Amino acid sequence: MKKDSRLSSILHVLLHMAHSDRSMTSEELATFLQTHPVVVRRTMSGLRELGYVRATKGHGGGWMLCANWQTVTLRDIYDAVGCPPVFALGHRLEEPQCLVEQAVNEALDDAFREAEALLIGRLAHVTLADLAADFSRRCRQRPQRRIAHGH
Amino acid sequence: MKKDSRLSSILHVLLHMAHSDRSMTSEELATFLQTHPVVVRRTMSGLRELGYVRATKGHGGGWMLCANWQTVTLRDIYDAVGCPPVFALGHRLEEPQCLVEQAVNEALDDAFREAEALLIGRLAHVTLADLAADFSRRCRQRPQRRIAHGH
DNA sequence: TCTTAAGTAACAATATTTGTTACATGAAAA
DNA sequence: TTTTCATGTAACAAATATTGTTACTTAAGA
């Protein structure tokens, strides 16, 4: 299954915007992501509606941050891009008639619910400022990662 | 992203097989899943290779359980179907050159790793016997779920 | 008025799971 | 021995979701 990279992409461009004092066009941001400007506008639209960024048209226009860097968390950004499904695993039917299938689904859903709660909770405890500080810290402490890093 | 339902499907048919004392054909199992017999053979092949089930050809043939119901866990079945990716969320690039993107990816991966470890750990603590017992318990304790259940 | 840049709809490309067909292999029954 | 049944597997089609692209509109500034 193709993975949804909108959260990762948006966080990437937000950090770049934080290091710029002027507005940046969709084309500039698309260069960071090696993608198409329309993809940037589409993905950023959720953040604009929630007031985390502002877009202006015409000469000198583009995208400006207006989120509170200290209070907005990765979970807020996850919500802003539309709360995409977390798991690639699922059920054949959501509301099966078969009792056996109901039992299997509920047993699996127990585990899925816990894992999702953990993940979202972790995202909710990282602010954009934390992420930026983490970026700076990584650069200072682990410069060797600039060359190559495993996955 | 389309969700992978192989784990759910396989557990479903395994529970049905547990309630049968004869071998069952791919066609019978496919009826439970409302799918095609070839899908059953394809998905079961991993379990066959690991010795959790045995398939016999010809008249009276089909699939027979030979897993230790007390020791084989949902995690073993997850492995048997090929350890499909857990998350629908991911990164645009796995090994980006951009330092910002590296920092974002690693921050997200920390959360993903924890959530995946929790999920897999939960699956590893549920044996097939547990699941069967849970099924029986659900039937006894919550018969109203037979009619409808939310999701 | 012209140029720049976002907003958006519509559609193509891409990737993954699922569904299907076709054919080979093997085992049991007739 | 031939027929029938059932799995094994490759190849391909269908369905679905994300990503990429084009075309056009709206709006702001030079």
Tab-separated table of C-alpha atoms in Angstrom, chain A residues 1-5 7-8 11-12 15-16 32-34 84-93 95 98-108 110-112 114-115 118-119 122-123 131 135 138 142 145-146 149 151, chain B residues 1-5 7-8 11-12 15-16 32-34 84-93 95 98-108 110-112 114-115 118-119 122-123 131 135 138 142 145-146 149 151:
chain	number	residue	atom	x	y	z
A	1	MET	CA	0.000	0.000	0.000
A	2	LYS	CA	1.296	3.395	-0.838
A	3	LYS	CA	2.020	5.317	2.347
A	4	ASP	CA	0.523	8.684	3.162
A	5	SER	CA	3.415	11.119	3.578
A	7	LEU	CA	2.226	14.711	7.737
A	8	SER	CA	5.933	14.157	7.150
A	11	LEU	CA	6.355	19.165	8.951
A	12	HIS	CA	9.318	19.306	6.605
A	15	LEU	CA	10.554	23.737	9.591
A	16	HIS	CA	11.973	25.319	6.463
A	32	PHE	CA	12.024	21.119	-0.889
A	33	LEU	CA	9.609	18.223	-1.366
A	34	GLN	CA	10.615	17.560	-4.959
A	84	PRO	CA	-5.444	10.223	7.616
A	85	PRO	CA	-5.820	6.557	8.629
A	86	VAL	CA	-2.943	5.420	10.818
A	87	PHE	CA	-2.910	1.723	10.015
A	88	ALA	CA	-2.366	-0.188	6.832
A	89	LEU	CA	-3.957	-3.226	8.483
A	90	GLY	CA	-7.709	-3.541	8.625
A	91	HIS	CA	-10.698	-5.783	8.311
A	92	ARG	CA	-12.422	-7.230	5.315
A	93	LEU	CA	-15.786	-5.996	6.596
A	95	GLU	CA	-19.650	-4.748	10.524
A	98	CYS	CA	-20.430	-13.654	11.231
A	99	LEU	CA	-19.878	-14.015	14.991
A	100	VAL	CA	-16.421	-15.431	14.469
A	101	GLU	CA	-15.420	-12.490	12.335
A	102	GLN	CA	-16.848	-10.068	14.898
A	103	ALA	CA	-14.731	-11.656	17.608
A	104	VAL	CA	-11.573	-11.538	15.505
A	105	ASN	CA	-12.142	-7.920	14.524
A	106	GLU	CA	-12.777	-6.806	18.069
A	107	ALA	CA	-9.724	-8.635	19.367
A	108	LEU	CA	-7.542	-6.957	16.749
A	110	ASP	CA	-8.316	-3.677	20.935
A	111	ALA	CA	-4.657	-3.787	19.947
A	112	PHE	CA	-5.111	-1.208	17.191
A	114	GLU	CA	-4.108	1.011	22.086
A	115	ALA	CA	-1.373	1.479	19.516
A	118	LEU	CA	-0.070	5.728	22.039
A	119	LEU	CA	0.973	7.169	18.681
A	122	ARG	CA	3.134	10.928	21.464
A	123	LEU	CA	2.434	13.353	18.636
A	131	LEU	CA	10.743	19.624	16.791
A	135	PHE	CA	16.544	19.465	14.804
A	138	ARG	CA	20.594	16.553	16.215
A	142	ARG	CA	25.222	13.851	15.593
A	145	ARG	CA	24.194	11.665	10.368
A	146	ARG	CA	24.608	14.284	7.686
A	149	HIS	CA	21.893	7.180	8.249
A	151	HIS	CA	16.505	3.423	8.499
B	1	MET	CA	-4.679	3.544	1.106
B	2	LYS	CA	-6.391	0.221	0.774
B	3	LYS	CA	-6.103	-1.718	3.999
B	4	ASP	CA	-4.478	-5.110	4.221
B	5	SER	CA	-7.001	-7.544	5.689
B	7	LEU	CA	-4.347	-11.110	9.135
B	8	SER	CA	-8.003	-10.572	9.957
B	11	LEU	CA	-7.718	-15.571	11.821
B	12	HIS	CA	-11.335	-15.729	10.747
B	15	LEU	CA	-11.358	-20.128	13.991
B	16	HIS	CA	-13.826	-21.729	11.621
B	32	PHE	CA	-16.607	-17.586	4.774
B	33	LEU	CA	-14.571	-14.685	3.425
B	34	GLN	CA	-16.837	-14.046	0.442
B	84	PRO	CA	2.695	-6.629	6.119
B	85	PRO	CA	3.420	-2.964	6.896
B	86	VAL	CA	1.550	-1.821	9.999
B	87	PHE	CA	1.243	1.878	9.219
B	88	ALA	CA	-0.454	3.768	6.437
B	89	LEU	CA	1.625	6.817	7.345
B	90	GLY	CA	5.151	7.115	6.083
B	91	HIS	CA	7.820	9.346	4.647
B	92	ARG	CA	8.318	10.774	1.208
B	93	LEU	CA	11.922	9.537	1.164
B	95	GLU	CA	16.946	8.319	3.397
B	98	CYS	CA	17.962	17.224	3.690
B	99	LEU	CA	18.837	17.599	7.369
B	100	VAL	CA	15.422	19.023	8.171
B	101	GLU	CA	13.700	16.083	6.585
B	102	GLN	CA	15.972	13.682	8.448
B	103	ALA	CA	15.018	15.290	11.744
B	104	VAL	CA	11.305	15.159	10.952
B	105	ASN	CA	11.474	11.548	9.850
B	106	GLU	CA	13.367	10.453	12.931
B	107	ALA	CA	11.011	12.296	15.249
B	108	LEU	CA	8.020	10.604	13.647
B	110	ASP	CA	10.304	7.362	17.265
B	111	ALA	CA	6.544	7.479	17.722
B	112	PHE	CA	5.938	4.862	15.020
B	114	GLU	CA	6.835	2.696	19.960
B	115	ALA	CA	3.336	2.211	18.602
B	118	LEU	CA	3.073	-2.023	21.465
B	119	LEU	CA	0.870	-3.474	18.747
B	122	ARG	CA	-0.094	-7.213	22.172
B	123	LEU	CA	-0.496	-9.658	19.302
B	131	LEU	CA	-8.860	-15.962	20.736
B	135	PHE	CA	-14.970	-15.827	21.038
B	138	ARG	CA	-18.245	-12.926	23.851
B	142	ARG	CA	-22.796	-10.251	24.956
B	145	ARG	CA	-23.822	-8.122	19.708
B	146	ARG	CA	-25.163	-10.693	17.325
B	149	HIS	CA	-22.361	-3.571	16.886
B	151	HIS	CA	-17.349	0.257	15.139
